[in-house]
Amino acid sequence: MLRLFLFLFFLTSAVTPVWAQTPAASTAKQPVKTALKDGAFRRKGTMMRIQGGKVTPLTAPLKLANGTTVYTDGRIVSKNGTQRLTNGRAINMQGDVVGFNDDMLSAATIQQLDEQVTGYKGTTVVMPNALSAETLKALARVERKATLVQQLTEKLAERAAQAVPVSEEATRINAELNTLDKQLQ
């Protein structure tokens, strides 16, 4: 009996760490859907074209935005001369030669990989509204009242000018004030 008990004890102590190291199905990594930027790359000696996220063999020369031309044999002809694209390298639509694995992934794919590897989901800053809806309505009413008061002041000034006879000296002073006002603007 003691031997059976010891045997079961050693068996469970040997198997328990294996169970502890096995990841649960819910924590298993989800595959990342890879989205690629447009361009061309070389894989196993064959030039491939990426367009709209789809990879197809490059069957005709590809003209890029900066005037560079990519040929089906891997040659890249640009203003600076000719070079050959090596395996694992790519050229984007701007004409920059880049590493395929590093620089041809879309921004969304990079973010998804970052979330998967590090768990970082980015920082979101939420700013509360500085003013409530009621305050905004009250502010609009005050602005409207200020506009109406300005119009009323102008109308009263016109009536006062019509009601009181203006002397020559007052007319001259008003002309000087208008001249100074125009110079300040």
JSON list of N, CA and C in Angstrom, two decimals, residues 176-185:
[
{"chain": "A", "resi": 176, "resn": "GLU", "atom": "N", "xyz": [-11.85, 115.08, -39.03]},
{"chain": "A", "resi": 176, "resn": "GLU", "atom": "CA", "xyz": [-10.52, 114.72, -38.52]},
{"chain": "A", "resi": 176, "resn": "GLU", "atom": "C", "xyz": [-10.55, 113.36, -37.82]},
{"chain": "A", "resi": 177, "resn": "LEU", "atom": "N", "xyz": [-11.61, 113.14, -37.03]},
{"chain": "A", "resi": 177, "resn": "LEU", "atom": "CA", "xyz": [-11.73, 111.85, -36.33]},
{"chain": "A", "resi": 177, "resn": "LEU", "atom": "C", "xyz": [-11.88, 110.70, -37.33]},
{"chain": "A", "resi": 178, "resn": "ASN", "atom": "N", "xyz": [-12.66, 110.90, -38.38]},
{"chain": "A", "resi": 178, "resn": "ASN", "atom": "CA", "xyz": [-12.82, 109.87, -39.41]},
{"chain": "A", "resi": 178, "resn": "ASN", "atom": "C", "xyz": [-11.51, 109.59, -40.13]},
{"chain": "A", "resi": 179, "resn": "THR", "atom": "N", "xyz": [-10.72, 110.64, -40.40]},
{"chain": "A", "resi": 179, "resn": "THR", "atom": "CA", "xyz": [-9.42, 110.48, -41.05]},
{"chain": "A", "resi": 179, "resn": "THR", "atom": "C", "xyz": [-8.48, 109.67, -40.16]},
{"chain": "A", "resi": 180, "resn": "LEU", "atom": "N", "xyz": [-8.43, 110.02, -38.87]},
{"chain": "A", "resi": 180, "resn": "LEU", "atom": "CA", "xyz": [-7.59, 109.27, -37.92]},
{"chain": "A", "resi": 180, "resn": "LEU", "atom": "C", "xyz": [-8.05, 107.82, -37.81]},
{"chain": "A", "resi": 181, "resn": "ASP", "atom": "N", "xyz": [-9.35, 107.63, -37.80]},
{"chain": "A", "resi": 181, "resn": "ASP", "atom": "CA", "xyz": [-9.89, 106.27, -37.70]},
{"chain": "A", "resi": 181, "resn": "ASP", "atom": "C", "xyz": [-9.47, 105.42, -38.90]},
{"chain": "A", "resi": 182, "resn": "LYS", "atom": "N", "xyz": [-9.50, 106.00, -40.11]},
{"chain": "A", "resi": 182, "resn": "LYS", "atom": "CA", "xyz": [-9.08, 105.28, -41.31]},
{"chain": "A", "resi": 182, "resn": "LYS", "atom": "C", "xyz": [-7.58, 104.97, -41.28]},
{"chain": "A", "resi": 183, "resn": "GLN", "atom": "N", "xyz": [-6.77, 105.88, -40.72]},
{"chain": "A", "resi": 183, "resn": "GLN", "atom": "CA", "xyz": [-5.32, 105.65, -40.63]},
{"chain": "A", "resi": 183, "resn": "GLN", "atom": "C", "xyz": [-5.01, 104.51, -39.67]},
{"chain": "A", "resi": 184, "resn": "LEU", "atom": "N", "xyz": [-5.81, 104.38, -38.63]},
{"chain": "A", "resi": 184, "resn": "LEU", "atom": "CA", "xyz": [-5.58, 103.32, -37.64]},
{"chain": "A", "resi": 184, "resn": "LEU", "atom": "C", "xyz": [-5.96, 101.94, -38.19]},
{"chain": "A", "resi": 185, "resn": "GLN", "atom": "N", "xyz": [-6.81, 101.91, -39.17]},
{"chain": "A", "resi": 185, "resn": "GLN", "atom": "CA", "xyz": [-7.22, 100.61, -39.72]},
{"chain": "A", "resi": 185, "resn": "GLN", "atom": "C", "xyz": [-6.25, 100.17, -40.73]}
]
